[in-house]
mmCIF file of N, CA and C in Angstrom:
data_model
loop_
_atom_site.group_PDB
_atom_site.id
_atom_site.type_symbol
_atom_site.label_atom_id
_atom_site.label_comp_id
_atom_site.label_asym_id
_atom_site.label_seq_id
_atom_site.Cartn_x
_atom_site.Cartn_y
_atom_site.Cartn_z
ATOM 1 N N UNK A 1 14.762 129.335 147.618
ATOM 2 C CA UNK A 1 14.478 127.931 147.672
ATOM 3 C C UNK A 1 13.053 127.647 147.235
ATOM 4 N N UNK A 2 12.032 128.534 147.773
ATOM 5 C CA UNK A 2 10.802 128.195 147.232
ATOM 6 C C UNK A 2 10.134 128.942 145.777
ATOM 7 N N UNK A 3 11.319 128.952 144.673
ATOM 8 C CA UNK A 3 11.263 129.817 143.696
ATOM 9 C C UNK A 3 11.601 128.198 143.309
ATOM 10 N N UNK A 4 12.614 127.736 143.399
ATOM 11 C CA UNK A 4 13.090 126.672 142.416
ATOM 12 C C UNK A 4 11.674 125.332 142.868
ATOM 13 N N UNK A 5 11.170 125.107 143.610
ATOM 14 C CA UNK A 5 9.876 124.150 144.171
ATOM 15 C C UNK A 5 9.383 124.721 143.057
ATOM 16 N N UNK A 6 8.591 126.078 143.071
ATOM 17 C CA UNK A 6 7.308 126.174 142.246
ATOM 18 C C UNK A 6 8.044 125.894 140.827
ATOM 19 N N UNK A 7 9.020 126.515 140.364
ATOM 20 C CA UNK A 7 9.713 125.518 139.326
ATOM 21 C C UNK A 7 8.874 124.697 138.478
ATOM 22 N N UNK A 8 10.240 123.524 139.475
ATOM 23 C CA UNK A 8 9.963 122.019 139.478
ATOM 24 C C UNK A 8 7.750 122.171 139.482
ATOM 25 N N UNK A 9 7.324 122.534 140.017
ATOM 26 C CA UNK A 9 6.231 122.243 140.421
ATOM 27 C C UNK A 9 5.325 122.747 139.050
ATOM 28 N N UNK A 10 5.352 124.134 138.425
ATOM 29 C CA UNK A 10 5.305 124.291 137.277
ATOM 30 C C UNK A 10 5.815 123.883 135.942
ATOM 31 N N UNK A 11 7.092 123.042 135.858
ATOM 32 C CA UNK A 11 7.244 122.821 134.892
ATOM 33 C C UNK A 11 5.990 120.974 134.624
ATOM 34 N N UNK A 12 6.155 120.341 135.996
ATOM 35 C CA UNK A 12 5.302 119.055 136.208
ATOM 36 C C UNK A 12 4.453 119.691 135.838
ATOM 37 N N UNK A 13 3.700 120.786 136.422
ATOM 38 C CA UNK A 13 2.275 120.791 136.025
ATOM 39 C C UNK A 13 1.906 120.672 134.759
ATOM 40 N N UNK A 14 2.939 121.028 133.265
ATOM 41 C CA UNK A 14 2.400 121.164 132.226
ATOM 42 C C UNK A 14 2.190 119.525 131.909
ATOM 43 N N UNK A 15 3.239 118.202 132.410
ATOM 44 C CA UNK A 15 2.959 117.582 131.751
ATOM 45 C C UNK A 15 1.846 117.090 132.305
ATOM 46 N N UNK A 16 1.633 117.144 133.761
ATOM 47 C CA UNK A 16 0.097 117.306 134.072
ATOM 48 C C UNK A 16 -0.680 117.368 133.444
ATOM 49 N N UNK A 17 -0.976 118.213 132.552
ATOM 50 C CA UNK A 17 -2.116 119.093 132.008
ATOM 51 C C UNK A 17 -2.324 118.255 130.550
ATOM 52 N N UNK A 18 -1.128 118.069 130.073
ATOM 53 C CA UNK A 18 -0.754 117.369 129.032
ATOM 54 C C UNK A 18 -1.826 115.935 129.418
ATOM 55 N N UNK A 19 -1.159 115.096 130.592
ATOM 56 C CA UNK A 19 -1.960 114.324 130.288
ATOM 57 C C UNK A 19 -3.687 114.181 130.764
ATOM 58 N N UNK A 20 -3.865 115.490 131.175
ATOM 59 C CA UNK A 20 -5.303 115.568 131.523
ATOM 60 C C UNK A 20 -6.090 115.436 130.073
ATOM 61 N N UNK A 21 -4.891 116.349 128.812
ATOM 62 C CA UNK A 21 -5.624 116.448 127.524
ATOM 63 C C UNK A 21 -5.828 115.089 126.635
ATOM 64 N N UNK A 22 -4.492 114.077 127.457
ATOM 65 C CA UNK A 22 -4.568 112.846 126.507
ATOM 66 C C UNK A 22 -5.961 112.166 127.159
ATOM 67 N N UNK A 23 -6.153 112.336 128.167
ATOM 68 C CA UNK A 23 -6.930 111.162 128.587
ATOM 69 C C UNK A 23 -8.515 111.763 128.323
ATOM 70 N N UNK A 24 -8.968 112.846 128.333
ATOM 71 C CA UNK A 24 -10.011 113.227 127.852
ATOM 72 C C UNK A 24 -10.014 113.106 125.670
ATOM 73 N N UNK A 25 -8.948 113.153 125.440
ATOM 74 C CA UNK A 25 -9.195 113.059 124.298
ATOM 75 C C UNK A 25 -9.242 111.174 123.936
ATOM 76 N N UNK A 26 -8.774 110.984 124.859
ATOM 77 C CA UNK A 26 -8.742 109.178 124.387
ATOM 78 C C UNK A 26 -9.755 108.877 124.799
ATOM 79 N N UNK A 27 -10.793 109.830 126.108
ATOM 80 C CA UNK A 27 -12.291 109.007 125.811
ATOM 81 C C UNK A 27 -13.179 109.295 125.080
ATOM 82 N N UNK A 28 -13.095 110.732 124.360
ATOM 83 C CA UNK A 28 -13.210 110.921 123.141
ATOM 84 C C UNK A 28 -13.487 110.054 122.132
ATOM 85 N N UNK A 29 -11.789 110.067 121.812
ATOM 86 C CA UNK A 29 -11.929 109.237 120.162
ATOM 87 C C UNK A 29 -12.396 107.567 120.652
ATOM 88 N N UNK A 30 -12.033 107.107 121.694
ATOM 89 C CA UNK A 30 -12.331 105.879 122.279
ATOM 90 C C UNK A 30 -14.269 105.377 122.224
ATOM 91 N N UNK A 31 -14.539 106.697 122.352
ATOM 92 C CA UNK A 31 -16.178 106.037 122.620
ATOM 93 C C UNK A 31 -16.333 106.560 121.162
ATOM 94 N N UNK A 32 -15.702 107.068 120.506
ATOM 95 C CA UNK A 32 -16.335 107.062 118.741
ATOM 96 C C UNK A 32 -15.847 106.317 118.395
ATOM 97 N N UNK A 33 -14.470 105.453 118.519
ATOM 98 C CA UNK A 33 -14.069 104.734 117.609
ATOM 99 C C UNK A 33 -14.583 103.044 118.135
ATOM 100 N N UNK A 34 -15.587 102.967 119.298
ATOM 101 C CA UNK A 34 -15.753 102.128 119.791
ATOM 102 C C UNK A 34 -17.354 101.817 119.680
ATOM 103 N N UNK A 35 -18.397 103.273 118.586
ATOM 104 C CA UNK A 35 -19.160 102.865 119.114
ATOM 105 C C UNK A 35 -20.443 102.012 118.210
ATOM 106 N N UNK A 36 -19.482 101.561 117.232
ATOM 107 C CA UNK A 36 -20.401 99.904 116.431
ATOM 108 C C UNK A 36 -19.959 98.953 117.526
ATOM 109 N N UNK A 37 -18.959 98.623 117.906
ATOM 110 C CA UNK A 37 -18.872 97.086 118.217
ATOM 111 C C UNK A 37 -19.126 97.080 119.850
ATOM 112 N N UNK A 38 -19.369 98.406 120.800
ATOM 113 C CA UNK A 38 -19.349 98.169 122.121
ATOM 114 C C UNK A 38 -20.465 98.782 122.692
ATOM 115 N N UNK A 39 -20.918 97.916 123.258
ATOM 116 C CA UNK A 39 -22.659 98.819 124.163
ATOM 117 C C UNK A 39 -22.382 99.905 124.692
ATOM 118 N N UNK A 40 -23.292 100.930 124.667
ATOM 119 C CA UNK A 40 -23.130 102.172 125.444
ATOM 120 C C UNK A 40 -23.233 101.805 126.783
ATOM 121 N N UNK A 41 -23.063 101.050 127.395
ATOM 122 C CA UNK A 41 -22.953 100.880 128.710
ATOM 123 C C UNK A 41 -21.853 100.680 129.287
ATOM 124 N N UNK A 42 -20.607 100.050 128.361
ATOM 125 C CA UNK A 42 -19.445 99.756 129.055
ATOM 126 C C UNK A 42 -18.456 100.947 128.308
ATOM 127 N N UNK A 43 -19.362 102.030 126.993
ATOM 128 C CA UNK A 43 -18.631 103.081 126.530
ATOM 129 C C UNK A 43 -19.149 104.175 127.668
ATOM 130 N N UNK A 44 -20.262 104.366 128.367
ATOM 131 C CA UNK A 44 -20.274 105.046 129.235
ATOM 132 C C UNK A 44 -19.324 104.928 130.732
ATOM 133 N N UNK A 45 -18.977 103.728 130.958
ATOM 134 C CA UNK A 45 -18.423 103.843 132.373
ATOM 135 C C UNK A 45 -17.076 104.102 131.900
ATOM 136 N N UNK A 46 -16.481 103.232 130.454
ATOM 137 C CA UNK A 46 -15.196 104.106 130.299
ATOM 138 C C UNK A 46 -14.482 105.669 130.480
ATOM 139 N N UNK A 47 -15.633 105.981 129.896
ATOM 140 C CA UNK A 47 -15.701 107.508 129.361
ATOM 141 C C UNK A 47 -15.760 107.876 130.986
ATOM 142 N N UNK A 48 -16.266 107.808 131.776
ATOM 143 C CA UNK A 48 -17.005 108.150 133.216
ATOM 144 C C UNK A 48 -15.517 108.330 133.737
ATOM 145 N N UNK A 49 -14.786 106.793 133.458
ATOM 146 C CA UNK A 49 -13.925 106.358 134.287
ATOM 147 C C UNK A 49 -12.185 107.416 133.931
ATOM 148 N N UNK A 50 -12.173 107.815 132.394
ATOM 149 C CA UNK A 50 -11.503 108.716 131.435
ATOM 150 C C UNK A 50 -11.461 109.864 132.492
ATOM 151 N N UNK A 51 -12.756 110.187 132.617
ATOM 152 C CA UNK A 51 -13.227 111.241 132.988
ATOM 153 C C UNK A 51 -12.810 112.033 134.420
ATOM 154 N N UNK A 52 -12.946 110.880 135.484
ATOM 155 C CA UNK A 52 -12.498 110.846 136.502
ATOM 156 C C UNK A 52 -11.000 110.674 136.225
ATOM 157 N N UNK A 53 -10.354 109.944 135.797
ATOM 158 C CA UNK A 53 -8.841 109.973 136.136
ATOM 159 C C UNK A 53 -8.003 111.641 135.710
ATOM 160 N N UNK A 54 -8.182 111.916 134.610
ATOM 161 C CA UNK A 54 -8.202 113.444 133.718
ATOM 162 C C UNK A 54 -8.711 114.744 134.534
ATOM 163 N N UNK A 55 -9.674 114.447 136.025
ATOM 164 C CA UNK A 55 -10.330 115.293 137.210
ATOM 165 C C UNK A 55 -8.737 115.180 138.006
ATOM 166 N N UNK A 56 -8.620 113.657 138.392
ATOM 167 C CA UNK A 56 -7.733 113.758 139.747
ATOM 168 C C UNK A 56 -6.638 114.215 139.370
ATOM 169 N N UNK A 57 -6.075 114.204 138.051
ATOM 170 C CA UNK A 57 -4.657 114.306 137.443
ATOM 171 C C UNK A 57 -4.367 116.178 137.534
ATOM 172 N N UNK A 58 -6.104 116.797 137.339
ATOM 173 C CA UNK A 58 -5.933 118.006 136.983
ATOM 174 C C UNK A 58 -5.921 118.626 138.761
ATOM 175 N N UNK A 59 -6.595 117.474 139.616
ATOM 176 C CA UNK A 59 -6.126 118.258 141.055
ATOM 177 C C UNK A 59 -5.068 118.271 141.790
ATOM 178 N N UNK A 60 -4.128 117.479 141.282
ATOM 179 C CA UNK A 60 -2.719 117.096 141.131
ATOM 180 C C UNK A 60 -1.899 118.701 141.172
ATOM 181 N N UNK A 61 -2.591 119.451 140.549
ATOM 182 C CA UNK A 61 -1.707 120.648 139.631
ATOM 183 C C UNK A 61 -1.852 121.710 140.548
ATOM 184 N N UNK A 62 -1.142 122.887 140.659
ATOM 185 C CA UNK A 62 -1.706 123.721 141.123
ATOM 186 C C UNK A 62 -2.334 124.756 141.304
ATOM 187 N N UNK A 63 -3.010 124.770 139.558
ATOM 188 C CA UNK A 63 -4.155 125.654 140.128
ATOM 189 C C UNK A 63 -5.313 124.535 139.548
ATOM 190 N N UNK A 64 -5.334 123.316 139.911
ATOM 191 C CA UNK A 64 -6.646 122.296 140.228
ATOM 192 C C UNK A 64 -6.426 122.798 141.819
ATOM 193 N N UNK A 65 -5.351 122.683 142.557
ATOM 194 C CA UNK A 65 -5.816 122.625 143.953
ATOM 195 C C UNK A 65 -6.611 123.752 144.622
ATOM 196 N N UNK A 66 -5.790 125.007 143.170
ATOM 197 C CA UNK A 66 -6.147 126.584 143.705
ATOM 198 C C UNK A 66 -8.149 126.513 143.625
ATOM 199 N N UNK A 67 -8.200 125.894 142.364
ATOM 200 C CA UNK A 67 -9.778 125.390 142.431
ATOM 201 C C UNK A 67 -10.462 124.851 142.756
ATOM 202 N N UNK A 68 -9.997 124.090 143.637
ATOM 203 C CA UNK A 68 -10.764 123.288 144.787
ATOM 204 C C UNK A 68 -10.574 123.549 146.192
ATOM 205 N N UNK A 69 -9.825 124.360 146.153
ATOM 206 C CA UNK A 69 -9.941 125.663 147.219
ATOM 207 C C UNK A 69 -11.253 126.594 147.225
ATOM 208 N N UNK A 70 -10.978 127.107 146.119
ATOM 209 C CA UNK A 70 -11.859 128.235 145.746
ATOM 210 C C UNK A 70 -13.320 127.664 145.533
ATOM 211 N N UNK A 71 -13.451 126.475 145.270
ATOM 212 C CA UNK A 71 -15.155 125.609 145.327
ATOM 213 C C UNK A 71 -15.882 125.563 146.549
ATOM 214 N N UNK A 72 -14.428 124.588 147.606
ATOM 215 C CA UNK A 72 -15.171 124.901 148.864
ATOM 216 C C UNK A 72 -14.906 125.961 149.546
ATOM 217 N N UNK A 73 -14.358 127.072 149.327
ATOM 218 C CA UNK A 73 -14.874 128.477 149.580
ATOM 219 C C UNK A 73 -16.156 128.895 149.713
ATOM 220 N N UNK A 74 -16.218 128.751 147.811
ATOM 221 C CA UNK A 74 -17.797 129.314 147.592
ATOM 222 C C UNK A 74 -18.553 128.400 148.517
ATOM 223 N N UNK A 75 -18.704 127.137 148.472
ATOM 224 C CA UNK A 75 -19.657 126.012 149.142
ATOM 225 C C UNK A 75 -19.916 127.088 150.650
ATOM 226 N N UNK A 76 -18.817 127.428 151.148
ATOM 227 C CA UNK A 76 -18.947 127.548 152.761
ATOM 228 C C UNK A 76 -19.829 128.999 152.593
ATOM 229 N N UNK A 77 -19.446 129.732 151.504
ATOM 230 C CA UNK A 77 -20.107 131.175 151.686
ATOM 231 C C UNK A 77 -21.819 131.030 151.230
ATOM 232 N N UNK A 78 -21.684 129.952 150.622
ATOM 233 C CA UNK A 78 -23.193 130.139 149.913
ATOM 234 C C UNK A 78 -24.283 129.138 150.915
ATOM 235 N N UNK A 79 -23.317 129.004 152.003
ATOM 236 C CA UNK A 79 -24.168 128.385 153.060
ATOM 237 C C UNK A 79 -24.463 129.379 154.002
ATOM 238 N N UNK A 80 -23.771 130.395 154.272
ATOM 239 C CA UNK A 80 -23.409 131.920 154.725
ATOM 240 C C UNK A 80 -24.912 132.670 154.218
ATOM 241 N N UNK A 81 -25.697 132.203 153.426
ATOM 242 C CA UNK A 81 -26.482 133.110 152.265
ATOM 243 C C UNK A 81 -27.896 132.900 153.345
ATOM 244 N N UNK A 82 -28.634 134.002 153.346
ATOM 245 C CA UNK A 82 -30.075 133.780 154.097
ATOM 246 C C UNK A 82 -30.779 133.876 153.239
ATOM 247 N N UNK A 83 -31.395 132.598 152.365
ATOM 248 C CA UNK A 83 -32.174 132.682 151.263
ATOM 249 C C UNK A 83 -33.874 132.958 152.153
ATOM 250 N N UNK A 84 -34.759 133.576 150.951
ATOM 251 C CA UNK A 84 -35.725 134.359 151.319
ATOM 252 C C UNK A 84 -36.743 132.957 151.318
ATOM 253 N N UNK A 85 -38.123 133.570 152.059
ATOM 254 C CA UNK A 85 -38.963 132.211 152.173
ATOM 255 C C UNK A 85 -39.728 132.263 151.341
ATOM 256 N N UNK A 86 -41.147 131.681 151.081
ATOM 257 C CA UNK A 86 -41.938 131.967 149.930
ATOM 258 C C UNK A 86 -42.152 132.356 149.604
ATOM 259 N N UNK A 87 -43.247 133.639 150.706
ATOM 260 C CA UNK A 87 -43.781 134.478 150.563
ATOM 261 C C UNK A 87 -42.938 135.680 150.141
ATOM 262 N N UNK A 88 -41.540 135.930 150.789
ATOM 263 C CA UNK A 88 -40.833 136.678 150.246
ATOM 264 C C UNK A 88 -40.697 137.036 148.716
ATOM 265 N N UNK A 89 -40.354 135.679 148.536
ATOM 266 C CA UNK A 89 -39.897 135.798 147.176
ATOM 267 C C UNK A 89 -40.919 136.202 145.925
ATOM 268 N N UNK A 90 -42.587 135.737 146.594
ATOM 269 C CA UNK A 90 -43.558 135.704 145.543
ATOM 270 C C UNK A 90 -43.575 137.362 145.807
ATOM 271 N N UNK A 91 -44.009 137.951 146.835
ATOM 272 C CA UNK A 91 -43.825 139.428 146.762
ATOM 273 C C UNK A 91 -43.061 140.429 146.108
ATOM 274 N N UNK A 92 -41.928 139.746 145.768
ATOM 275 C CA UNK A 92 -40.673 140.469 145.050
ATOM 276 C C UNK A 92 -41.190 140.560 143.971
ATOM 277 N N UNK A 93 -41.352 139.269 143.595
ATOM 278 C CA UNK A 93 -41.740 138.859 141.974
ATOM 279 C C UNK A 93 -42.832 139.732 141.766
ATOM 280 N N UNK A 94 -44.027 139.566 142.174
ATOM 281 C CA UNK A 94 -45.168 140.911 142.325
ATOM 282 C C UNK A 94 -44.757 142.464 142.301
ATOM 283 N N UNK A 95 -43.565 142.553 142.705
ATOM 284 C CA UNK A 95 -43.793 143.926 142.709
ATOM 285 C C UNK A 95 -42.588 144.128 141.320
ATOM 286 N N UNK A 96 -41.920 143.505 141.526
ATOM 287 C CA UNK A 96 -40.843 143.523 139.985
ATOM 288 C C UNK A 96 -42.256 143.429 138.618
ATOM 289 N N UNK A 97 -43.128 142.615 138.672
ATOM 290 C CA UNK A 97 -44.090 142.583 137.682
ATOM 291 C C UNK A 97 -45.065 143.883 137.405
ATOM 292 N N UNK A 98 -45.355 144.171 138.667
ATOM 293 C CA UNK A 98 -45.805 145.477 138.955
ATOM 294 C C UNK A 98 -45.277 146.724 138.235
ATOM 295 N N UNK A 99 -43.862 146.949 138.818
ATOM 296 C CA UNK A 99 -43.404 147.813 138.392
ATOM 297 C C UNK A 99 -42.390 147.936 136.688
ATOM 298 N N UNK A 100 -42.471 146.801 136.453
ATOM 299 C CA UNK A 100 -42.079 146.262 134.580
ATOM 300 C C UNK A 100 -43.686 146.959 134.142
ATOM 301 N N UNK A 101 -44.622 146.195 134.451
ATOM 302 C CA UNK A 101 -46.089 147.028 134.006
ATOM 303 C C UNK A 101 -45.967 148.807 133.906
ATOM 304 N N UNK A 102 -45.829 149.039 134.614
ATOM 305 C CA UNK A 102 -45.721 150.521 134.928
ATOM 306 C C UNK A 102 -44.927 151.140 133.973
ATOM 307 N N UNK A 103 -44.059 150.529 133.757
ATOM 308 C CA UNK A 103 -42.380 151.327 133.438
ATOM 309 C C UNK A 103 -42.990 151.352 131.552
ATOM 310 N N UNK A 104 -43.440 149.938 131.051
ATOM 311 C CA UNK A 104 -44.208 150.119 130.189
ATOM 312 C C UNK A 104 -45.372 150.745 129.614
ATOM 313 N N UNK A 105 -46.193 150.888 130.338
ATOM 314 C CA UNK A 105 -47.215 152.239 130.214
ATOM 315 C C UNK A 105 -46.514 153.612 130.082
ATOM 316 N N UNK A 106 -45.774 153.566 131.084
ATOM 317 C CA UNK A 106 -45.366 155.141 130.941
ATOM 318 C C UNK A 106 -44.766 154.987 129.836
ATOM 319 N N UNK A 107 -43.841 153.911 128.882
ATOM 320 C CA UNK A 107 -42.800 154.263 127.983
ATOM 321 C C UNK A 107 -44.278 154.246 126.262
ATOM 322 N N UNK A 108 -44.990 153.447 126.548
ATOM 323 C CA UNK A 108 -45.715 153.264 125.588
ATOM 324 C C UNK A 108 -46.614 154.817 125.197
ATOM 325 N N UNK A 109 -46.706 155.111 126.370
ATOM 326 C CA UNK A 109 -47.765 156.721 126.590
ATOM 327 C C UNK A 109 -46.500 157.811 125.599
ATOM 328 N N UNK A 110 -44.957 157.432 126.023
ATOM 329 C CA UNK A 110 -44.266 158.300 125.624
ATOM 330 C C UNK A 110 -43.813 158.018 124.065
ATOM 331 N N UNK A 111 -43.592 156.683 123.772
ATOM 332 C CA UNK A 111 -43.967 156.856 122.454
ATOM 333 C C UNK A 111 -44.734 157.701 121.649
ATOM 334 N N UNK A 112 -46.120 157.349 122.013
ATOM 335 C CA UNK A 112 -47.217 157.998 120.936
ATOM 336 C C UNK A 112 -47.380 159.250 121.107
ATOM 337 N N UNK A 113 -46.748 160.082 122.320
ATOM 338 C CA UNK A 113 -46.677 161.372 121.956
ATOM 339 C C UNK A 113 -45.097 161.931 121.204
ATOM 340 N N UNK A 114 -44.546 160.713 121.233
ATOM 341 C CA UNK A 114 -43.521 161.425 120.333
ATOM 342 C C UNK A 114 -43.489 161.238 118.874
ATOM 343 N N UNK A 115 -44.677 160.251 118.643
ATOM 344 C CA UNK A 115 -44.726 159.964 117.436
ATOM 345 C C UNK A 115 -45.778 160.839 117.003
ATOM 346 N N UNK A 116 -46.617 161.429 117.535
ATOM 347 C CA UNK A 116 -47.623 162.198 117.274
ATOM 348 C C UNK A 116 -46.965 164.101 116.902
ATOM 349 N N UNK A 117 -45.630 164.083 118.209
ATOM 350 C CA UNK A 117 -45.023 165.288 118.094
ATOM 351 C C UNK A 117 -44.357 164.984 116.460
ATOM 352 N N UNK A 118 -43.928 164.131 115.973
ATOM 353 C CA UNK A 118 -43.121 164.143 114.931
ATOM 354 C C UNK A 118 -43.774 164.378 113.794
ATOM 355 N N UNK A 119 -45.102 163.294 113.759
ATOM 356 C CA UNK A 119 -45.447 163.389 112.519
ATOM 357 C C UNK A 119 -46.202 165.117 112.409
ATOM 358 N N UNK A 120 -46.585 165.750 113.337
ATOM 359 C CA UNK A 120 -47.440 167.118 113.933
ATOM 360 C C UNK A 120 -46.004 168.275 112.666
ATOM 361 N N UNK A 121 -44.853 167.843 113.279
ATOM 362 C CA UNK A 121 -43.321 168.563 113.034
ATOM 363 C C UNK A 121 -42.944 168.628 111.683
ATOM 364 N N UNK A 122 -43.182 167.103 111.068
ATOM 365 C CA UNK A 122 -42.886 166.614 109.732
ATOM 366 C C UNK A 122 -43.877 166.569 108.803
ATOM 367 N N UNK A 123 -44.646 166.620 108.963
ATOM 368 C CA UNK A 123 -46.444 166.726 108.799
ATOM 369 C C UNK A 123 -46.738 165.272 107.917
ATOM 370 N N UNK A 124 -46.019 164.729 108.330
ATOM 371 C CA UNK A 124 -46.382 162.979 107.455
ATOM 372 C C UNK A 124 -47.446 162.385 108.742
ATOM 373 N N UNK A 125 -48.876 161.968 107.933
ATOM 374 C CA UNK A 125 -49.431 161.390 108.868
ATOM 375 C C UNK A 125 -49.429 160.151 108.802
ATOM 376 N N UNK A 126 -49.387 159.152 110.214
ATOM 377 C CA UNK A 126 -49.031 158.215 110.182
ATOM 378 C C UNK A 126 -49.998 156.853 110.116
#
């Protein structure tokens, strides 16, 4: 029984989707084909308004709902998060800078002795 629902429920969703594509494409061609004779002010709230209906149509569906599931998921986990305080963070940054410095010296030191071993090998001086 709940094989023939998702069905029905999948086959709606396409025209769903269908018209999520008409209505974003009609504010589309709508604010180009509108935009000598109509102020961008009443082509913006159209478009806004396009915009929004083509949102609710797509939460209609089910995987809009699966994604607005999964939003306020994340929302709840990333409130879950113990972000670091200032000082934290400037310290990090300091020592990440620190140690990028470093990592470069040593790689720059290893260059020129390998360029020194080569040309020493190949005897081309450089």
């Amino acid at each position: 029984m709940s094989t023939n629902t998702e069905n029905q429920s999948g086959s709606m969703d396409g025209l769903k989707w269908g018209l999520v594509v008409i209505l974003l494409a009609a504010s589309v061609v709508g604010n180009y084909y509108y935009s000598k004779e109509v102020s961008v002010l009443f082509r913006v709230i159209g478009v806004v308004i396009a915009v929004g209906l083509a949102f609710g149509v797509a939460m209609l569906t089910t995987k809009g709902k699966a994604a607005w599931t999964f939003a306020k998921e994340a929302r709840t986990e990333v409130r879950k998060v113990v972000w670091p305080t200032r000082q934290e963070a400037m310290q990090t940054t300091l020592m990440v800078i620190a140690v990028s410095a470093v990592v470069a010296l040593v790689l720059w030191g290893l260059d020129g002795l390998l360029v020194r071993a080569v040309s020493f090998i190949t005897g081309v001086s450089i």
